[in-house]
Coordinates of C-alpha atoms in Angstrom, one line a residue:
Chain A
X1 CA 20.0 49.9 116.9
X2 CA 18.0 52.9 116.1
X3 CA 16.3 52.8 112.5
X4 CA 15.9 56.7 112.5
X5 CA 19.5 57.3 113.0
X6 CA 20.4 54.4 110.5
X7 CA 18.1 56.3 107.9
X8 CA 19.9 59.6 108.4
X9 CA 23.4 57.9 108.4
X10 CA 22.5 56.3 105.0
X11 CA 21.3 59.7 103.7
X12 CA 24.7 61.0 104.7
X13 CA 26.9 58.2 103.2
X14 CA 25.0 58.1 99.8
X15 CA 27.0 61.1 98.4
X16 CA 30.1 59.3 99.2
X17 CA 29.1 56.6 96.6
X18 CA 29.8 58.6 93.3
X19 CA 33.3 59.4 94.4
X20 CA 34.0 55.6 95.3
X21 CA 32.8 54.5 92.1
X22 CA 34.7 57.1 90.1
X23 CA 38.0 55.8 91.9
X24 CA 37.2 52.3 91.2
X25 CA 36.2 52.6 87.8
X26 CA 39.0 54.7 86.7
X27 CA 41.5 53.2 88.2
X28 CA 40.3 49.5 87.4
X29 CA 40.0 50.8 83.7
X30 CA 43.6 52.2 83.4
X31 CA 44.9 49.6 85.7
X32 CA 43.6 46.9 83.4
X33 CA 45.5 48.4 80.4
X34 CA 48.6 48.7 82.5
X35 CA 48.1 45.0 83.7
X36 CA 48.0 43.7 80.1
X37 CA 51.1 45.7 79.2
X38 CA 53.1 44.7 82.2
X39 CA 52.1 40.9 81.8
X40 CA 53.4 41.2 78.2
X41 CA 56.4 42.8 79.2
X42 CA 57.0 40.4 82.0
X43 CA 56.7 37.5 79.4
X44 CA 58.9 39.3 76.7
X45 CA 62.2 37.5 75.8
X46 CA 63.9 41.1 76.0
X47 CA 65.6 40.6 79.6
X48 CA 65.7 44.4 80.9
X49 CA 62.0 44.7 79.9
X50 CA 61.0 41.7 81.9
X51 CA 63.2 42.3 84.7
X52 CA 61.8 46.0 85.1
X53 CA 58.3 44.4 85.0
X54 CA 59.2 42.0 87.7
X55 CA 60.6 44.8 89.9
X56 CA 57.5 46.9 89.6
X57 CA 55.3 43.9 90.4
X58 CA 57.5 43.1 93.2
X59 CA 57.4 46.5 94.6
X60 CA 53.7 47.0 94.6
X61 CA 52.8 43.5 95.7
X62 CA 55.2 43.5 98.5
X63 CA 54.2 46.8 100.1
X64 CA 51.0 48.0 101.7
X65 CA 48.7 50.2 99.5
X66 CA 48.7 52.7 102.2
X67 CA 52.6 53.2 101.9
X68 CA 52.3 53.6 98.1
X69 CA 49.4 56.4 98.5
X70 CA 51.5 58.1 101.1
X71 CA 54.6 57.8 99.0
X72 CA 52.9 59.6 96.0
X73 CA 50.6 62.2 97.9
X74 CA 52.9 63.2 100.6
X75 CA 56.3 61.9 99.3
X76 CA 56.5 63.3 96.0
X77 CA 56.2 66.9 97.2
X78 CA 59.7 66.6 98.7
X79 CA 61.4 67.1 95.3
X80 CA 61.3 70.6 94.0
X81 CA 61.7 69.2 90.5
X82 CA 58.3 67.7 90.8
X83 CA 56.8 70.7 92.4
X84 CA 57.8 72.9 89.5
X85 CA 56.8 70.5 86.8
X86 CA 53.7 70.6 84.7
X87 CA 52.4 67.4 86.8
X88 CA 52.2 69.4 89.9
X89 CA 48.7 70.6 89.7
X90 CA 47.6 67.2 89.5
X91 CA 49.8 65.4 92.1
X92 CA 48.8 68.1 94.6
X93 CA 45.4 67.0 94.7
X94 CA 44.3 63.9 96.9
X95 CA 41.9 62.7 94.1
X96 CA 44.6 62.2 91.4
X97 CA 47.1 60.7 93.9
X98 CA 44.5 58.3 95.1
X99 CA 43.8 57.3 91.4
X100 CA 47.7 56.9 90.5
X101 CA 48.2 54.9 93.5
X102 CA 45.2 52.6 92.9
X103 CA 46.0 52.2 89.3
X104 CA 49.6 51.3 89.9
X105 CA 48.7 48.9 92.6
X106 CA 45.9 47.3 90.6
X107 CA 48.3 47.1 87.7
X108 CA 50.7 45.1 89.5
X109 CA 48.2 42.5 91.0
X110 CA 46.3 42.4 87.6
X111 CA 49.4 41.8 85.6
X112 CA 50.0 38.5 87.6
X113 CA 46.4 37.4 86.8
X114 CA 46.9 38.4 83.2
X115 CA 50.3 36.6 83.0
X116 CA 48.4 33.4 84.2
X117 CA 45.7 34.0 81.6
X118 CA 48.2 34.6 78.8
X119 CA 50.4 31.7 79.8
X120 CA 47.4 29.4 79.7
X121 CA 46.4 30.0 75.8
X122 CA 47.0 26.6 74.4
X123 CA 50.1 26.4 72.3
X124 CA 48.5 24.7 69.5
X125 CA 46.2 27.8 69.0
X126 CA 49.0 30.0 68.6
X127 CA 50.6 27.8 66.2
X128 CA 47.5 27.4 64.1
X129 CA 47.2 31.3 64.1
X130 CA 50.8 31.4 62.8
X131 CA 50.0 29.0 60.1
X132 CA 47.1 31.0 59.1
X133 CA 49.4 33.9 58.6
X134 CA 48.7 35.9 61.8
X135 CA 51.5 37.5 63.4
X136 CA 52.4 40.2 66.1
X137 CA 49.4 42.2 66.9
X138 CA 46.9 40.4 64.9
X139 CA 47.5 37.4 66.7
X140 CA 47.6 39.3 70.1
X141 CA 44.2 40.9 69.4
X142 CA 42.5 37.9 67.7
X143 CA 43.6 34.9 69.5
X144 CA 45.9 35.4 72.7
X145 CA 44.0 38.3 74.3
X146 CA 40.5 37.1 74.1
X147 CA 41.3 33.8 75.4
X148 CA 43.5 35.2 78.1
X149 CA 41.0 37.6 79.4
X150 CA 38.2 35.0 79.6
X151 CA 40.6 32.7 81.3
X152 CA 41.6 35.4 84.0
X153 CA 38.2 36.8 84.3
X154 CA 37.2 35.0 87.7
X155 CA 40.5 35.9 89.3
X156 CA 40.1 39.4 87.9
X157 CA 36.8 39.5 89.6
X158 CA 38.4 39.1 93.0
X159 CA 40.9 41.8 92.2
X160 CA 37.8 44.1 91.4
X161 CA 36.4 43.4 94.8
X162 CA 39.7 44.1 96.4
X163 CA 39.7 47.4 94.5
X164 CA 36.3 48.3 95.9
X165 CA 37.5 47.7 99.2
X166 CA 40.8 49.5 98.7
X167 CA 39.0 52.7 97.8
X168 CA 38.3 53.1 101.5
X169 CA 41.9 54.0 102.1
X170 CA 41.2 57.2 100.0
X171 CA 39.6 58.5 103.1
X172 CA 42.9 58.7 104.8
X173 CA 44.2 61.3 102.6
X174 CA 41.0 63.5 103.1
X175 CA 38.8 62.1 100.1
X176 CA 35.4 61.7 101.8
X177 CA 34.0 58.7 100.3
X178 CA 31.8 56.1 102.2
X179 CA 34.4 54.9 104.9
X180 CA 35.6 58.7 105.2
X181 CA 32.0 59.8 105.9
X182 CA 31.1 56.9 108.1
X183 CA 34.3 57.5 110.2
X184 CA 33.3 61.2 110.6
X185 CA 29.8 60.0 111.8
X186 CA 31.3 57.6 114.1
X187 CA 33.4 60.3 115.7
X188 CA 30.7 62.6 116.0
X189 CA 28.2 60.2 117.5
X190 CA 30.3 57.3 118.9
X191 CA 27.6 55.0 117.5
X192 CA 29.8 52.6 115.8
X193 CA 27.9 49.6 115.2
X194 CA 24.8 51.2 113.5
X195 CA 27.2 53.3 111.1
X196 CA 29.2 50.2 110.5
X197 CA 26.1 48.2 109.4
X198 CA 24.9 50.7 107.2
X199 CA 28.2 51.6 105.5
X200 CA 29.0 47.9 105.5
X201 CA 25.8 47.1 103.7
X202 CA 26.6 49.7 100.9
X203 CA 30.0 48.0 100.3
X204 CA 28.3 44.4 100.3
X205 CA 25.7 45.5 97.9
X206 CA 28.3 46.9 95.4
X207 CA 30.4 43.9 95.6
X208 CA 27.4 41.6 95.3
X209 CA 26.5 43.4 92.0
X210 CA 30.0 43.4 90.8
X211 CA 30.3 39.7 91.4
X212 CA 27.1 39.1 89.5
X213 CA 28.3 41.4 86.7
X214 CA 31.5 39.4 86.4
X215 CA 29.6 36.2 86.2
X216 CA 27.3 37.4 83.7
X217 CA 30.5 38.6 81.6
X218 CA 31.9 35.3 81.9
X219 CA 28.8 33.6 80.7
X220 CA 28.7 35.9 77.8
X221 CA 32.3 35.2 76.9
X222 CA 32.0 31.5 77.1
X223 CA 29.5 30.4 74.5
X224 CA 31.5 27.3 73.9
X225 CA 30.8 25.9 77.3
X226 CA 27.3 27.3 77.5
X227 CA 26.2 25.5 74.3
X228 CA 27.7 22.3 75.3
X229 CA 25.6 22.4 78.6
X230 CA 22.4 23.4 76.9
X231 CA 22.9 21.2 74.0
X232 CA 23.7 18.0 76.1
X233 CA 19.9 17.1 77.1
X234 CA 19.1 17.9 73.5
X235 CA 21.6 15.2 72.1
X236 CA 20.7 12.8 74.9
X237 CA 17.1 13.2 74.0
X238 CA 17.9 12.8 70.3
X239 CA 19.8 9.6 71.0
X240 CA 17.1 8.2 73.1
X241 CA 14.7 8.8 70.2
X242 CA 16.6 6.6 67.9
Chain B
X1 CA 71.5 58.9 105.1
X2 CA 72.4 60.7 108.5
X3 CA 68.6 60.6 109.1
X4 CA 68.5 57.1 109.3
X5 CA 71.4 56.3 111.5
X6 CA 71.0 54.7 114.9
X7 CA 71.1 56.7 118.0
X8 CA 69.8 60.0 119.2
X9 CA 70.4 61.8 115.9
X10 CA 68.9 59.4 113.5
X11 CA 65.7 57.6 113.2
X12 CA 67.2 54.3 112.4
X13 CA 66.5 52.8 115.9
X14 CA 63.0 54.3 116.0
X15 CA 62.2 52.6 112.4
X16 CA 63.4 49.2 113.6
X17 CA 61.4 49.3 116.8
X18 CA 58.4 50.1 114.8
X19 CA 59.2 47.3 112.6
X20 CA 59.2 44.9 115.6
X21 CA 55.7 46.3 116.5
X22 CA 54.5 45.6 112.9
X23 CA 55.7 42.1 113.3
X24 CA 54.0 41.5 116.7
X25 CA 50.9 42.8 115.6
X26 CA 51.0 40.8 112.3
X27 CA 52.0 37.6 114.2
X28 CA 49.3 37.9 116.9
X29 CA 46.6 38.8 114.5
X30 CA 47.7 35.9 112.2
X31 CA 47.6 33.5 115.1
X32 CA 44.2 34.9 116.0
X33 CA 43.0 34.6 112.5
X34 CA 44.1 31.0 112.4
X35 CA 42.2 30.2 115.5
X36 CA 39.0 32.0 113.9
X37 CA 39.8 30.1 110.6
X38 CA 40.0 26.7 112.4
X39 CA 36.5 27.3 114.1
X40 CA 35.1 28.8 110.8
X41 CA 36.1 25.8 108.8
X42 CA 34.8 23.4 111.4
X43 CA 31.5 25.2 111.2
X44 CA 31.5 25.0 107.6
X45 CA 32.0 21.3 107.6
X46 CA 30.1 20.6 110.7
X47 CA 27.0 19.5 108.6
X48 CA 24.9 21.5 111.0
X49 CA 22.7 24.2 108.8
X50 CA 22.8 26.8 111.5
X51 CA 26.5 26.6 111.8
X52 CA 27.0 26.5 108.2
X53 CA 24.9 29.8 107.5
X54 CA 26.7 31.4 110.5
X55 CA 30.1 30.7 109.0
X56 CA 29.0 31.4 105.3
X57 CA 27.7 34.8 106.5
X58 CA 30.9 35.4 108.4
X59 CA 33.2 34.9 105.3
X60 CA 31.0 36.5 102.9
X61 CA 30.3 39.8 104.8
X62 CA 34.2 40.1 106.1
X63 CA 35.5 39.6 102.7
X64 CA 33.4 42.2 101.0
X65 CA 33.7 44.9 103.8
X66 CA 37.0 47.3 103.8
X67 CA 39.4 46.5 106.7
X68 CA 39.4 49.9 107.6
X69 CA 35.7 50.0 108.4
X70 CA 36.3 47.0 110.7
X71 CA 39.2 48.9 112.3
X72 CA 36.9 52.1 113.0
X73 CA 34.3 49.7 114.4
X74 CA 36.5 48.0 116.9
X75 CA 38.4 51.2 117.6
X76 CA 35.5 53.4 118.4
X77 CA 32.8 50.7 119.3
X78 CA 35.3 48.5 121.3
X79 CA 35.4 50.7 124.3
X80 CA 31.7 51.2 124.2
X81 CA 31.1 47.4 124.3
X82 CA 33.5 46.9 127.0
X83 CA 31.8 49.9 129.0
X84 CA 28.6 48.1 128.4
X85 CA 29.8 44.9 129.8
X86 CA 31.5 46.3 132.6
X87 CA 28.4 48.4 133.6
X88 CA 26.5 45.2 134.1
X89 CA 29.1 44.3 136.6
X90 CA 28.6 47.7 138.3
X91 CA 31.6 49.7 137.0
X92 CA 30.8 52.9 135.4
X93 CA 33.9 54.6 134.5
X94 CA 35.5 55.1 131.0
X95 CA 37.5 52.1 129.7
X96 CA 39.7 52.9 126.7
X97 CA 40.6 50.3 124.4
X98 CA 44.4 49.5 123.7
X99 CA 45.5 50.4 120.1
X100 CA 47.5 47.2 120.0
X101 CA 44.6 44.9 120.9
X102 CA 42.1 46.8 118.7
X103 CA 44.7 46.1 115.8
X104 CA 44.9 42.5 116.4
X105 CA 41.4 42.0 117.1
X106 CA 40.5 43.7 113.8
X107 CA 43.0 42.3 111.4
X108 CA 42.6 38.7 113.1
X109 CA 38.9 39.0 112.5
X110 CA 39.3 39.9 108.9
X111 CA 42.1 37.2 108.3
X112 CA 39.9 34.7 110.0
X113 CA 37.6 34.8 107.1
X114 CA 40.5 34.0 104.5
X115 CA 42.0 31.4 106.7
X116 CA 38.3 29.7 107.0
X117 CA 38.5 29.1 103.2
X118 CA 42.2 28.0 103.3
X119 CA 41.6 25.4 106.2
X120 CA 38.3 24.2 104.8
X121 CA 39.7 23.7 101.2
X122 CA 42.8 21.9 102.9
X123 CA 40.5 19.7 105.0
X124 CA 38.6 18.7 101.8
X125 CA 41.8 17.8 100.1
X126 CA 42.5 14.9 102.4
X127 CA 41.4 11.9 100.4
X128 CA 38.2 10.2 101.9
X129 CA 39.6 6.9 101.5
X130 CA 42.4 7.6 104.2
X131 CA 39.8 8.7 106.8
X132 CA 37.8 5.6 106.1
X133 CA 40.9 3.3 106.5
X134 CA 41.8 5.1 109.7
X135 CA 38.6 4.3 111.1
X136 CA 38.6 0.7 109.7
X137 CA 41.8 0.4 111.8
X138 CA 39.7 1.5 115.0
X139 CA 41.4 4.7 115.5
X140 CA 39.4 7.1 117.8
X141 CA 38.6 10.5 116.5
X142 CA 41.3 12.2 118.3
X143 CA 43.9 9.9 117.2
X144 CA 42.6 10.1 113.6
X145 CA 42.8 13.8 113.9
X146 CA 46.4 13.8 115.2
X147 CA 47.8 11.2 113.0
X148 CA 46.0 11.5 109.7
X149 CA 44.0 14.7 109.5
X150 CA 46.2 17.3 111.2
X151 CA 49.6 16.6 109.3
X152 CA 48.0 16.5 105.7
X153 CA 45.7 19.6 106.4
X154 CA 48.8 21.5 107.5
X155 CA 50.6 20.7 104.4
X156 CA 47.7 21.6 102.3
X157 CA 47.0 24.8 103.9
X158 CA 50.2 26.1 104.1
X159 CA 50.6 27.9 100.8
X160 CA 47.3 29.8 101.2
X161 CA 48.0 30.5 104.9
X162 CA 51.2 32.0 103.5
X163 CA 49.1 34.3 101.4
X164 CA 47.0 35.1 104.3
X165 CA 50.2 35.9 106.3
X166 CA 51.3 38.4 103.6
X167 CA 47.9 40.1 103.5
X168 CA 48.0 40.3 107.3
X169 CA 51.5 41.9 107.3
X170 CA 50.4 44.5 104.6
X171 CA 47.1 45.2 106.5
X172 CA 48.9 46.2 109.7
X173 CA 49.8 49.3 107.9
X174 CA 46.1 50.3 108.6
X175 CA 46.3 50.2 112.3
X176 CA 48.5 53.4 111.9
X177 CA 45.1 55.3 112.0
X178 CA 44.5 54.3 115.6
X179 CA 47.8 55.8 116.5
X180 CA 49.8 52.5 117.2
X181 CA 53.4 53.3 116.5
X182 CA 54.3 50.7 113.9
X183 CA 56.2 51.3 110.6
X184 CA 53.6 53.5 109.0
X185 CA 53.0 55.7 111.9
X186 CA 56.6 55.9 112.8
X187 CA 57.4 57.0 109.1
X188 CA 54.6 59.7 109.4
X189 CA 56.0 61.0 112.6
X190 CA 59.6 61.1 111.1
X191 CA 58.2 62.6 107.9
X192 CA 56.4 65.3 109.9
X193 CA 59.3 66.4 111.9
X194 CA 62.2 66.4 109.3
X195 CA 59.9 67.5 106.2
X196 CA 61.4 64.5 104.3
X197 CA 58.1 62.4 103.4
X198 CA 59.6 60.8 100.6
X199 CA 62.6 59.5 102.4
X200 CA 60.6 58.2 105.4
X201 CA 57.7 56.4 103.4
X202 CA 60.6 54.8 100.9
X203 CA 62.1 53.5 104.1
X204 CA 58.6 52.2 105.4
X205 CA 58.2 50.5 101.8
X206 CA 61.8 48.9 102.1
X207 CA 61.0 47.8 105.6
X208 CA 57.6 46.1 104.3
X209 CA 59.4 44.6 101.4
X210 CA 62.0 43.0 103.7
X211 CA 59.5 41.7 105.9
X212 CA 57.3 39.9 103.0
X213 CA 60.2 38.7 101.2
X214 CA 61.9 37.3 104.3
X215 CA 58.6 35.6 105.5
X216 CA 58.1 34.4 101.8
X217 CA 61.2 32.6 101.9
X218 CA 60.3 31.3 105.5
X219 CA 57.1 29.9 104.1
X220 CA 58.7 28.4 101.2
X221 CA 61.0 26.5 103.6
X222 CA 58.1 25.5 105.8
X223 CA 56.2 24.1 102.7
X224 CA 59.2 22.0 101.6
X225 CA 59.7 20.9 105.2
X226 CA 56.0 19.9 105.2
X227 CA 56.3 18.1 102.0
X228 CA 59.4 16.0 102.9
X229 CA 58.6 12.3 102.1
X230 CA 55.9 13.2 99.6
X231 CA 56.5 11.9 96.1
X232 CA 56.3 14.3 93.5
X233 CA 54.9 13.3 90.2

């Protein structure tokens, strides 16, 4: 363990962080919208739609992410139709291919999480909303989605951590994020342990901040639980005073 | 379609062989991971502060770091570590590490962290009264473990271990970076020499789907077998 070398390594790894954060945030943001849509499609009573959603989820959860990245980055170029289409300027670049693959992947895993969240919304609440005259999008926006998101948040936090780890695969298609740079340094110097410690600490730190953020969001979204916990001693004290 | 036929002309037999390699790496890594998981769970439940901290560090660190980084560590650092050990015994030549061993060690090490949590949860799920009852019967620890603890831990842990196995299977694709010829690597070789990347990666995807689906069915059967005789509410 050589502190000077580790400090140099850290300096070289830091430029990889913005790219990694871009990959994570873009694919998680688009992936979340996709996840909600796929979950709704999966739960829809219209059979072809729910079957299509189930097929999508089955494919993306049953194959390794690396296969999905390679299918998009190397595979799509096999078809002249795609090479001639307006999409090619995007699909030619590893950056957009990686984002597309990550988005589709997290959309599939996320949709299963969201499906669980949506299914956990108590039936009585939906009935009550209908009695109040809400239906369709209004019911979805006001009642179902807020409860479903709150319910799904802990599991979604795990999925976010998996995505942070998954961005390391972007290095295989030449995107120099943290793992890519780390691999290059290891190959140059053969000091695997030191580079591993530094790069690993970066990932650990990011994941730590992420879990704390998710926990804070969960706290913010659950005022009903929070108040009960804080109010409990007060009512107890009030009861004792009587 | 001719590309995927068996024999000299096609890539079917190569891909089938690569699928066997994937299965071999995944099985060995899963077994290794389960062994790590047993020790990890034992450490976490040992009640000894030092062991608990060590096991906590293991699961937290490994679950927060990309698998690819662990593979690079073992692939580049493994031979260095082996040479260091060998130099203490007076051997000074270069020792390369086998890609298969690297893959098994890396994935086994990572999956051990997930198995630790699965097994720990299963041990905690065994009702305490049963262990007390067994002790009251005068069962020695080993008999208690064999008759009471092990069968139930196995049953409770099976669903999560099934998930760990699926992860393990998919993580083996990362081993292709070390050059081990498993499904992913073979597909890359095929794609490179025939200029048909989509065909080959789609085949790889189908092979992985086949492996994950079939093993999913297998684990479902195993769960039903482990639950035979349990009354369902």
